mmCIF file of C-alpha atoms (C1' of nucleotides) in Angstrom:
data_model
loop_
_atom_site.group_PDB
_atom_site.id
_atom_site.type_symbol
_atom_site.label_atom_id
_atom_site.label_comp_id
_atom_site.label_asym_id
_atom_site.label_seq_id
_atom_site.Cartn_x
_atom_site.Cartn_y
_atom_site.Cartn_z
ATOM 1 C CA MET K 301 -15.911 -5.064 -13.147
ATOM 2 C CA MET K 302 -16.824 -3.504 -16.418
ATOM 3 C CA ARG K 303 -18.842 -0.446 -17.036
ATOM 4 C CA THR K 304 -22.043 -0.524 -18.980
ATOM 5 C CA PRO K 305 -21.442 0.610 -22.529
ATOM 6 C CA SER K 306 -22.861 4.034 -23.014
ATOM 7 C CA ASN K 307 -22.781 6.909 -25.437
ATOM 8 C CA ASP K 308 -22.591 10.531 -24.577
ATOM 9 C CA GLU K 309 -24.538 13.109 -26.522
ATOM 10 C CA SER K 310 -21.855 13.284 -29.222
ATOM 11 C CA GLY K 311 -22.256 9.578 -29.967
ATOM 12 C CA ILE K 312 -18.745 8.645 -28.792
ATOM 13 C CA LYS K 313 -18.705 5.246 -27.125
ATOM 14 C CA LYS K 314 -17.696 4.956 -23.498
ATOM 15 C CA GLY K 315 -17.366 2.106 -21.092
ATOM 16 C CA PRO K 316 -15.691 -1.250 -21.498
ATOM 17 C CA TRP K 317 -13.803 -2.129 -24.598
ATOM 18 C CA SER K 318 -14.892 -5.009 -26.792
ATOM 19 C CA PRO K 319 -12.369 -7.508 -28.179
ATOM 20 C CA GLU K 320 -13.115 -6.113 -31.632
ATOM 21 C CA GLU K 321 -12.228 -2.592 -30.565
ATOM 22 C CA ASP K 322 -9.072 -3.860 -28.901
ATOM 23 C CA LYS K 323 -7.997 -5.567 -32.103
ATOM 24 C CA ILE K 324 -8.596 -2.446 -34.181
ATOM 25 C CA LEU K 325 -6.538 -0.367 -31.754
ATOM 26 C CA VAL K 326 -3.683 -2.854 -31.506
ATOM 27 C CA ASP K 327 -3.523 -3.395 -35.240
ATOM 28 C CA TYR K 328 -3.485 0.308 -35.924
ATOM 29 C CA ILE K 329 -0.794 1.159 -33.379
ATOM 30 C CA GLN K 330 1.412 -1.744 -34.456
ATOM 31 C CA LYS K 331 1.153 -0.502 -38.014
ATOM 32 C CA HIS K 332 1.344 3.260 -37.559
ATOM 33 C CA GLY K 333 2.230 4.013 -33.957
ATOM 34 C CA HIS K 334 -0.208 5.982 -31.907
ATOM 35 C CA GLY K 335 0.791 9.398 -33.225
ATOM 36 C CA SER K 336 -1.645 12.019 -32.037
ATOM 37 C CA TRP K 337 -4.064 10.349 -29.678
ATOM 38 C CA ARG K 338 -6.717 12.825 -30.549
ATOM 39 C CA ALA K 339 -6.475 11.983 -34.229
ATOM 40 C CA LEU K 340 -6.073 8.237 -33.740
ATOM 41 C CA PRO K 341 -9.693 7.107 -33.300
ATOM 42 C CA LYS K 342 -10.801 8.621 -36.575
ATOM 43 C CA LEU K 343 -7.795 7.261 -38.455
ATOM 44 C CA ALA K 344 -8.171 3.819 -36.943
ATOM 45 C CA GLY K 345 -11.936 3.738 -37.332
ATOM 46 C CA LEU K 346 -12.836 3.672 -33.667
ATOM 47 C CA ASN K 347 -15.863 5.377 -32.180
ATOM 48 C CA ARG K 348 -13.875 6.445 -29.111
ATOM 49 C CA CYS K 349 -12.214 9.591 -27.882
ATOM 50 C CA GLY K 350 -8.443 9.799 -28.047
ATOM 51 C CA LYS K 351 -8.143 9.784 -24.309
ATOM 52 C CA SER K 352 -10.018 6.523 -24.020
ATOM 53 C CA CYS K 353 -7.729 4.978 -26.653
ATOM 54 C CA ARG K 354 -4.594 6.147 -24.886
ATOM 55 C CA LEU K 355 -5.816 4.754 -21.566
ATOM 56 C CA ARG K 356 -6.784 1.432 -23.089
ATOM 57 C CA TRP K 357 -3.410 1.097 -24.764
ATOM 58 C CA ASN K 358 -1.284 2.257 -21.852
ATOM 59 C CA ASN K 359 -3.096 0.328 -19.150
ATOM 60 C CA TYR K 360 -4.095 -2.827 -20.910
ATOM 61 C CA LEU K 361 -3.056 -3.461 -24.512
ATOM 62 C CA ARG K 362 0.593 -2.415 -24.489
ATOM 63 C CA PRO K 363 2.654 -5.528 -25.241
ATOM 64 C CA ASP K 364 5.165 -4.955 -22.443
ATOM 65 C CA ILE K 365 2.581 -5.015 -19.688
ATOM 66 C CA ARG K 366 3.020 -7.653 -17.015
ATOM 67 C CA ARG K 367 -0.232 -8.679 -15.432
ATOM 68 C CA GLY K 368 -1.059 -11.011 -12.595
ATOM 69 C CA LYS K 369 -0.375 -11.213 -8.902
ATOM 70 C CA PHE K 370 2.174 -8.857 -7.388
ATOM 71 C CA SER K 371 5.160 -10.669 -5.934
ATOM 72 C CA ASP K 372 6.296 -10.136 -2.347
ATOM 73 C CA GLU K 373 9.275 -8.232 -3.698
ATOM 74 C CA GLU K 374 7.068 -5.931 -5.747
ATOM 75 C CA GLU K 375 4.789 -5.434 -2.765
ATOM 76 C CA SER K 376 7.669 -4.487 -0.523
ATOM 77 C CA LEU K 377 9.054 -2.182 -3.187
ATOM 78 C CA ILE K 378 5.737 -0.402 -3.575
ATOM 79 C CA ILE K 379 5.413 0.102 0.159
ATOM 80 C CA ASN K 380 8.905 1.476 0.490
ATOM 81 C CA LEU K 381 8.631 3.706 -2.535
ATOM 82 C CA HIS K 382 5.271 4.957 -1.323
ATOM 83 C CA SER K 383 6.761 5.830 2.035
ATOM 84 C CA VAL K 384 9.096 8.196 0.208
ATOM 85 C CA LEU K 385 7.094 9.286 -2.833
ATOM 86 C CA GLY K 386 3.544 9.243 -1.511
ATOM 87 C CA ASN K 387 0.759 8.822 -4.078
ATOM 88 C CA LYS K 388 3.069 9.432 -7.016
ATOM 89 C CA TRP K 389 1.878 6.341 -8.809
ATOM 90 C CA ALA K 390 3.554 7.110 -12.089
ATOM 91 C CA ALA K 391 6.879 7.637 -10.321
ATOM 92 C CA ILE K 392 6.443 4.409 -8.403
ATOM 93 C CA ALA K 393 5.542 2.550 -11.598
ATOM 94 C CA THR K 394 8.858 3.477 -13.224
ATOM 95 C CA HIS K 395 10.533 1.166 -10.689
ATOM 96 C CA LEU K 396 8.270 -1.775 -11.472
ATOM 97 C CA PRO K 397 8.803 -2.802 -15.094
ATOM 98 C CA GLY K 398 5.619 -3.883 -16.818
ATOM 99 C CA ARG K 399 3.327 -2.516 -14.134
ATOM 100 C CA THR K 400 1.124 0.472 -14.813
ATOM 101 C CA ASP K 401 0.453 3.295 -12.435
ATOM 102 C CA ASN K 402 -3.232 2.405 -12.533
ATOM 103 C CA GLU K 403 -2.569 -1.171 -11.498
ATOM 104 C CA ILE K 404 -0.260 -0.126 -8.692
ATOM 105 C CA LYS K 405 -2.757 2.447 -7.496
ATOM 106 C CA ASN K 406 -5.547 -0.134 -7.446
ATOM 107 C CA PHE K 407 -3.329 -2.640 -5.654
ATOM 108 C CA TRP K 408 -2.445 -0.044 -3.060
ATOM 109 C CA ASN K 409 -6.022 1.054 -2.479
ATOM 110 C CA THR K 410 -7.455 -2.449 -2.312
ATOM 111 C CA HIS K 411 -4.725 -4.376 -0.500
ATOM 112 C CA LEU K 412 -1.745 -2.528 0.850
ATOM 113 C CA LYS K 413 -3.550 0.372 2.458
ATOM 114 C CA LYS K 414 -5.760 -1.980 4.408
ATOM 115 C CA LYS K 415 -2.847 -4.147 5.361
ATOM 116 C CA LEU K 416 -0.946 -1.244 6.833
ATOM 117 C CA MET K 417 -4.008 -0.022 8.701
ATOM 118 C CA GLN K 418 -4.612 -3.472 10.159
ATOM 119 C CA MET K 419 -1.091 -3.335 11.463
ATOM 120 C CA GLY K 420 -1.751 -0.054 13.204
ATOM 121 C CA LEU K 421 0.240 1.942 10.695
ATOM 122 C CA ASP K 422 -0.914 5.106 9.024
ATOM 123 C CA PRO K 423 -0.937 4.396 5.261
ATOM 124 C CA VAL K 424 -0.048 8.004 4.529
ATOM 125 C CA THR K 425 2.859 8.499 6.894
ATOM 126 C CA HIS K 426 3.823 4.821 7.343
ATOM 127 C CA ARG K 427 4.155 5.576 11.041
ATOM 128 C CA PRO K 428 2.243 3.988 13.910
ATOM 129 C CA ARG K 429 -1.270 5.339 13.995
ATOM 130 C CA THR K 430 -2.025 7.745 16.770
ATOM 131 C CA ASP K 431 -5.544 8.749 15.817
ATOM 132 C CA HIS K 432 -7.964 8.850 18.695
ATOM 133 C CA LEU K 433 -10.300 6.161 17.481
ATOM 134 C CA TYR K 434 -7.514 3.681 17.158
ATOM 135 C CA LEU K 435 -6.065 4.545 20.532
ATOM 136 C CA LEU K 436 -9.457 4.368 22.224
ATOM 137 C CA THR K 437 -10.159 0.992 20.682
ATOM 138 C CA ASN K 438 -6.889 -0.365 21.949
ATOM 139 C CA LEU K 439 -6.439 1.636 25.113
ATOM 140 C CA GLN K 440 -7.377 -1.153 27.469
ATOM 141 C CA GLN K 441 -4.967 -3.507 25.767
ATOM 142 C CA ILE K 442 -2.211 -0.939 25.763
ATOM 143 C CA ILE K 443 -2.590 -0.276 29.458
ATOM 144 C CA LEU K 444 -2.690 -3.989 30.243
ATOM 145 C CA ASN K 445 0.431 -4.556 28.207
ATOM 146 C CA ALA K 446 2.255 -1.720 29.877
ATOM 147 C CA ALA K 447 1.148 -2.809 33.353
ATOM 148 C CA ASN K 448 2.246 -6.346 32.714
ATOM 149 C CA ILE K 449 5.665 -5.306 31.571
ATOM 150 C CA VAL K 450 6.178 -2.877 34.397
ATOM 151 C CA THR K 451 5.113 -5.563 36.871
ATOM 152 C CA ASN K 452 7.356 -8.221 35.477
ATOM 153 C CA CYS K 453 10.203 -6.038 34.331
ATOM 154 C CA ASP K 454 10.838 -8.714 31.805
ATOM 155 C CA ILE K 455 12.929 -7.555 28.911
ATOM 156 C CA ASN K 456 11.845 -10.544 26.847
ATOM 157 C CA ASN K 457 8.255 -9.483 27.129
ATOM 158 C CA VAL K 458 9.111 -5.983 26.112
ATOM 159 C CA LEU K 459 10.973 -7.302 23.135
ATOM 160 C CA ARG K 460 8.048 -9.459 22.162
ATOM 161 C CA LEU K 461 5.755 -6.462 22.215
ATOM 162 C CA GLN K 462 8.186 -4.727 19.930
ATOM 163 C CA GLN K 463 7.595 -7.389 17.323
ATOM 164 C CA TYR K 464 3.923 -6.575 16.935
ATOM 165 C CA PRO K 465 4.022 -3.677 14.521
ATOM 166 C CA GLN K 466 0.282 -3.221 14.649
ATOM 167 C CA LEU K 467 0.586 -1.888 18.176
ATOM 168 C CA PRO K 468 1.325 1.760 18.725
ATOM 169 C CA GLN K 469 4.927 1.034 19.494
ATOM 170 C CA ARG K 470 6.029 4.489 20.321
ATOM 171 C CA LEU K 471 3.270 4.944 22.802
ATOM 172 C CA ILE K 472 4.230 1.755 24.564
ATOM 173 C CA ASN K 473 7.845 2.806 24.562
ATOM 174 C CA ASP K 474 6.981 6.202 25.883
ATOM 175 C CA VAL K 475 4.828 4.762 28.637
ATOM 176 C CA LEU K 476 7.630 2.466 29.649
ATOM 177 C CA GLY K 477 10.350 5.004 29.240
ATOM 178 C CA PHE K 478 12.228 2.889 26.759
ATOM 179 C CA ASN K 479 14.293 4.320 24.018
ATOM 180 C CA HIS K 480 13.706 2.178 20.998
ATOM 181 C CA ASN K 481 16.280 2.441 18.304
ATOM 182 C CA ILE K 482 15.526 0.819 14.984
ATOM 183 C CA GLN K 483 18.112 0.797 12.225
ATOM 184 C CA ASN K 484 17.173 -0.331 8.769
ATOM 185 C CA PHE K 485 19.759 -1.701 6.441
ATOM 186 C CA TYR K 486 20.228 -2.934 2.937
ATOM 187 C CA ASP K 487 22.833 -5.598 2.230
ATOM 188 C CA GLY K 488 22.771 -5.357 -1.537
ATOM 189 C CA SER K 489 19.709 -7.490 -2.121
ATOM 190 C CA ASN K 490 17.749 -7.683 1.083
ATOM 191 C CA VAL K 491 16.163 -5.056 3.241
ATOM 192 C CA GLY K 492 16.222 -5.708 6.961
ATOM 193 C CA PHE K 493 16.249 -4.026 10.297
ATOM 194 C CA SER K 494 17.938 -4.226 13.631
ATOM 195 C CA SER K 495 16.283 -3.230 16.821
ATOM 196 C CA GLN K 496 17.825 -2.151 20.080
ATOM 197 C CA LEU K 497 16.309 -1.300 23.405
ATOM 198 C CA ILE K 498 17.985 0.949 25.882
ATOM 199 C CA HIS K 499 16.506 0.790 29.339
ATOM 200 C CA PRO K 500 16.735 4.125 31.080
ATOM 201 C CA ASN K 501 16.171 2.962 34.622
ATOM 202 C CA ASN K 502 18.502 1.575 37.209
ATOM 203 C CA LEU K 503 19.828 -1.926 37.245
ATOM 204 C CA GLN K 504 17.311 -3.369 39.669
ATOM 205 C CA ASN K 505 14.892 -3.663 36.819
ATOM 206 C CA PHE K 506 16.824 -6.705 35.732
ATOM 207 C CA GLN K 507 17.406 -8.341 39.070
ATOM 208 C CA ALA K 508 14.839 -11.064 38.644
ATOM 209 C CA PRO K 509 16.149 -14.067 36.775
ATOM 210 C CA ILE K 510 14.387 -14.237 33.441
ATOM 211 C CA GLN K 511 13.001 -17.699 34.123
ATOM 212 C CA GLN K 512 10.788 -16.361 36.871
ATOM 213 C CA VAL K 513 8.976 -13.938 34.652
ATOM 214 C CA LEU K 514 8.550 -15.852 31.433
ATOM 215 C CA PRO K 515 4.895 -16.100 30.490
ATOM 216 C CA GLN K 516 3.142 -19.115 31.912
ATOM 217 C CA GLU K 517 1.264 -21.606 29.788
ATOM 218 C CA GLY K 518 -2.158 -20.109 29.175
ATOM 219 C CA GLY K 519 -0.990 -16.948 30.827
ATOM 220 C CA TYR K 520 -1.210 -13.402 29.757
ATOM 221 C CA PHE K 521 0.902 -13.430 26.688
ATOM 222 C CA GLN K 522 -0.770 -16.446 25.234
ATOM 223 C CA LYS K 523 -4.083 -14.668 25.492
ATOM 224 C CA PHE K 524 -2.450 -11.589 24.073
ATOM 225 C CA ASP K 525 -1.112 -13.492 21.117
ATOM 226 C CA GLU K 526 -4.492 -15.032 20.415
ATOM 227 C CA GLN K 527 -6.259 -11.722 20.620
ATOM 228 C CA ILE K 528 -4.127 -10.029 18.072
ATOM 229 C CA GLY K 529 -3.695 -13.047 15.851
ATOM 230 C CA GLY K 530 -0.062 -13.520 16.623
ATOM 231 C CA ASN K 531 1.908 -16.672 17.075
ATOM 232 C CA THR K 532 3.220 -17.842 20.388
ATOM 233 C CA ASN K 533 6.083 -19.601 18.692
ATOM 234 C CA VAL K 534 9.138 -17.468 18.560
ATOM 235 C CA SER K 535 10.623 -17.664 15.124
ATOM 236 C CA SER K 536 12.785 -15.683 12.775
ATOM 237 C CA THR K 537 11.005 -16.989 9.718
ATOM 238 C CA ILE K 538 8.992 -14.450 7.854
ATOM 239 C CA SER K 539 5.374 -15.238 7.314
ATOM 240 C CA SER K 540 3.527 -15.158 4.028
ATOM 241 C CA SER K 541 2.259 -11.875 2.735
ATOM 242 C CA ASN K 542 -1.265 -12.339 3.983
ATOM 243 C CA SER K 543 -0.588 -13.078 7.616
ATOM 244 C CA LEU K 544 0.951 -11.213 10.434
ATOM 245 C CA PRO K 545 4.676 -11.355 10.948
ATOM 246 C CA LYS K 546 6.028 -14.051 13.108
ATOM 247 C CA LEU K 547 8.148 -13.072 16.005
ATOM 248 C CA VAL K 548 11.800 -12.452 15.620
ATOM 249 C CA SER K 549 13.963 -14.657 17.754
ATOM 250 C CA VAL K 550 14.922 -13.166 21.076
ATOM 251 C CA SER K 551 17.156 -16.046 22.017
ATOM 252 C CA THR K 552 20.145 -13.812 22.493
ATOM 253 C CA GLN K 553 18.233 -12.107 25.253
ATOM 254 C CA SER K 554 18.217 -15.221 27.421
ATOM 255 C CA SER K 555 21.655 -14.223 28.590
ATOM 256 C CA LEU K 556 19.929 -11.527 30.531
ATOM 257 C CA SER K 557 18.983 -13.969 33.237
ATOM 258 C CA GLY K 558 21.129 -14.043 36.308
ATOM 259 C CA LYS K 559 22.649 -11.468 38.523
ATOM 260 C CA VAL K 560 22.629 -7.836 37.898
ATOM 261 C CA ASN K 561 25.783 -6.398 36.532
ATOM 262 C CA GLU K 562 26.877 -4.016 33.886
ATOM 263 C CA GLU K 563 26.372 -6.649 31.204
ATOM 264 C CA ASN K 564 22.672 -6.793 31.864
ATOM 265 C CA ILE K 565 22.110 -3.313 30.621
ATOM 266 C CA ILE K 566 20.787 -3.180 27.113
ATOM 267 C CA ASN K 567 23.634 -1.444 25.430
ATOM 268 C CA GLU K 568 23.276 -0.144 21.934
ATOM 269 C CA LYS K 569 26.963 -0.729 21.317
ATOM 270 C CA ASP K 570 26.786 -4.361 22.341
ATOM 271 C CA PRO K 571 26.043 -6.506 19.312
ATOM 272 C CA SER K 572 24.902 -9.406 21.445
ATOM 273 C CA TYR K 573 21.813 -7.429 22.361
ATOM 274 C CA ASN K 574 20.973 -6.683 18.805
ATOM 275 C CA ILE K 575 17.857 -8.234 17.417
ATOM 276 C CA SER K 576 18.406 -8.464 13.758
ATOM 277 C CA SER K 577 16.953 -10.267 10.861
ATOM 278 C CA SER K 578 17.267 -10.226 7.135
ATOM 279 C CA SER K 579 15.894 -12.453 4.358
ATOM 280 C CA PHE K 580 13.767 -9.666 3.016
ATOM 281 C CA GLU K 581 11.983 -8.516 6.118
ATOM 282 C CA ILE K 582 8.904 -7.060 4.514
ATOM 283 C CA TRP K 583 7.185 -6.347 7.752
ATOM 284 C CA GLY K 584 10.220 -5.038 9.461
ATOM 285 C CA ASP K 585 10.312 -2.361 6.857
ATOM 286 C CA PHE K 586 7.005 -1.084 8.062
ATOM 287 C CA MET K 587 8.743 0.105 11.183
ATOM 288 C CA ASN K 588 10.472 2.652 9.045
ATOM 289 C CA GLU K 589 12.515 5.399 10.543
ATOM 290 C CA ASP K 590 14.130 8.287 8.819
ATOM 291 C CA ALA K 591 17.240 6.257 8.162
ATOM 292 C CA ASN K 592 15.265 3.984 5.925
ATOM 293 C CA ASP K 593 13.698 6.863 4.056
ATOM 294 C CA ALA K 594 17.185 7.992 3.182
ATOM 295 C CA TYR K 595 17.962 4.633 1.642
ATOM 296 C CA TRP K 596 14.883 4.715 -0.578
ATOM 297 C CA LYS K 597 15.541 8.260 -1.616
ATOM 298 C CA ASP K 598 18.991 7.156 -2.717
ATOM 299 C CA PHE K 599 17.486 4.163 -4.466
ATOM 300 C CA ILE K 600 15.096 6.340 -6.439
ATOM 301 C CA GLU K 601 17.828 8.724 -7.444
ATOM 302 C "C1'" DA H 857 -32.457 -20.753 -4.521
ATOM 303 C "C1'" DA H 858 -32.797 -15.933 -3.954
ATOM 304 C "C1'" DT H 859 -31.216 -11.752 -2.046
ATOM 305 C "C1'" DT H 860 -27.987 -8.585 -0.109
ATOM 306 C "C1'" DG H 861 -23.747 -6.352 0.582
ATOM 307 C "C1'" DC H 862 -19.007 -5.903 -0.132
ATOM 308 C "C1'" DC H 863 -14.787 -5.909 -2.973
ATOM 309 C "C1'" DG H 864 -11.746 -5.434 -6.920
ATOM 310 C "C1'" DC H 865 -10.541 -3.196 -10.853
ATOM 311 C "C1'" DA H 866 -11.215 -1.156 -15.574
ATOM 312 C "C1'" DA H 867 -12.419 3.048 -17.065
ATOM 313 C "C1'" DC H 868 -13.782 7.751 -16.520
ATOM 314 C "C1'" DC H 869 -13.202 12.664 -15.045
ATOM 315 C "C1'" DG H 870 -11.025 16.911 -13.830
ATOM 316 C "C1'" DC H 871 -6.991 19.307 -13.254
ATOM 317 C "C1'" DG H 872 -2.156 20.562 -13.915
ATOM 318 C "C1'" DT H 873 1.676 21.035 -16.939
ATOM 319 C "C1'" DG H 874 4.206 21.438 -21.149
ATOM 320 C "C1'" DT H 875 4.340 22.956 -25.863
ATOM 321 C "C1'" DA H 876 2.971 25.252 -30.078
ATOM 322 C "C1'" DT H 877 1.129 29.261 -32.154
ATOM 323 C "C1'" DA Z 267 2.281 37.433 -23.207
ATOM 324 C "C1'" DA Z 268 -1.829 35.106 -23.993
ATOM 325 C "C1'" DT Z 269 -4.340 31.400 -25.713
ATOM 326 C "C1'" DA Z 270 -5.269 26.764 -27.319
ATOM 327 C "C1'" DC Z 271 -4.260 22.219 -27.456
ATOM 328 C "C1'" DA Z 272 -2.406 17.612 -26.061
ATOM 329 C "C1'" DC Z 273 -1.132 14.687 -22.775
ATOM 330 C "C1'" DG Z 274 -0.279 12.665 -18.202
ATOM 331 C "C1'" DC Z 275 -1.541 12.057 -13.531
ATOM 332 C "C1'" DG Z 276 -4.258 11.138 -9.433
ATOM 333 C "C1'" DG Z 277 -8.808 10.646 -7.613
ATOM 334 C "C1'" DT Z 278 -13.145 8.584 -8.190
ATOM 335 C "C1'" DT Z 279 -16.870 5.852 -10.072
ATOM 336 C "C1'" DG Z 280 -19.745 2.027 -10.797
ATOM 337 C "C1'" DC Z 281 -20.534 -2.647 -12.364
ATOM 338 C "C1'" DG Z 282 -19.527 -7.734 -12.268
ATOM 339 C "C1'" DG Z 283 -18.307 -11.259 -9.303
ATOM 340 C "C1'" DC Z 284 -18.556 -13.528 -5.161
ATOM 341 C "C1'" DA Z 285 -19.278 -14.475 -0.361
ATOM 342 C "C1'" DA Z 286 -22.526 -14.156 3.311
ATOM 343 C "C1'" DT Z 287 -27.165 -14.450 4.806
#
DNA sequence: AATTGCCGCAACCGCGTGTAT
DNA sequence: AATACACGCGGTTGCGGCAAT
């Protein structure tokens, strides 16, 4: 974690700071302010370059620094700000009091980037990954999923697939011919999303009563859930930060069973076919669309 | 118990930008 | 206008710690 103490040819110390050096720096700055960083080490009696002193103070010794685990709220904020600002760590840090750009950058590189990638999202664009390696790795699964849905024509199954953000959602939607409309919202304290599916085909797609096409015990979707680490229990509760999101309830969709009529079309204007959730939907935010970017741009401004 | 390999994070480096001369 | 200097930012490094073997 620390670097080996070393001296360059000019005799200036580099590497980790000792508690003694920290004390000298803190005492000096509390007494005199940092002034010119370049001049500080000599004035304070430190065998360091000014840059090293500034870094040590700004990233570690400053009294207003908040250290420790990032909260879920901070994590969500970082992800959303990053989706708008990119690797502008200093800009992101201004929205997280007490956190330094260095700490946020490290947290991103060691945790958040991996988390997004595991979910099939590109950590640069925050969009579903479409790189060839990822698609090849998952191609068999994607085809199986698509075939299953086409065979069953089960809107519930489609909706369940939509809740796995680590899948290349747009590809699945494209294969199936679905228009998937996600709207993000902010209610003053919580970020959430609503999701709507608009089926482009004719009504016969919904002729089968839903009960006949629900996944059987031990059937395909159970295997599917196990494979990708999901949860077969449908729930609107949001999981902890280290696990995959639980499924959003699709209970409103049960009204789809029965005869075909106009009401069985997924209609974007019909609120009863709206899947929505709130309570700080961290993972829902990962399904960002442009509408959400606009919100965060406003937030930053 | 010893070794290996990976991960997290403090600290460093190089570059870009702003300011003074 | 040109140069020098100071600082801030983002990318990268490399070691300690820890889990796996």
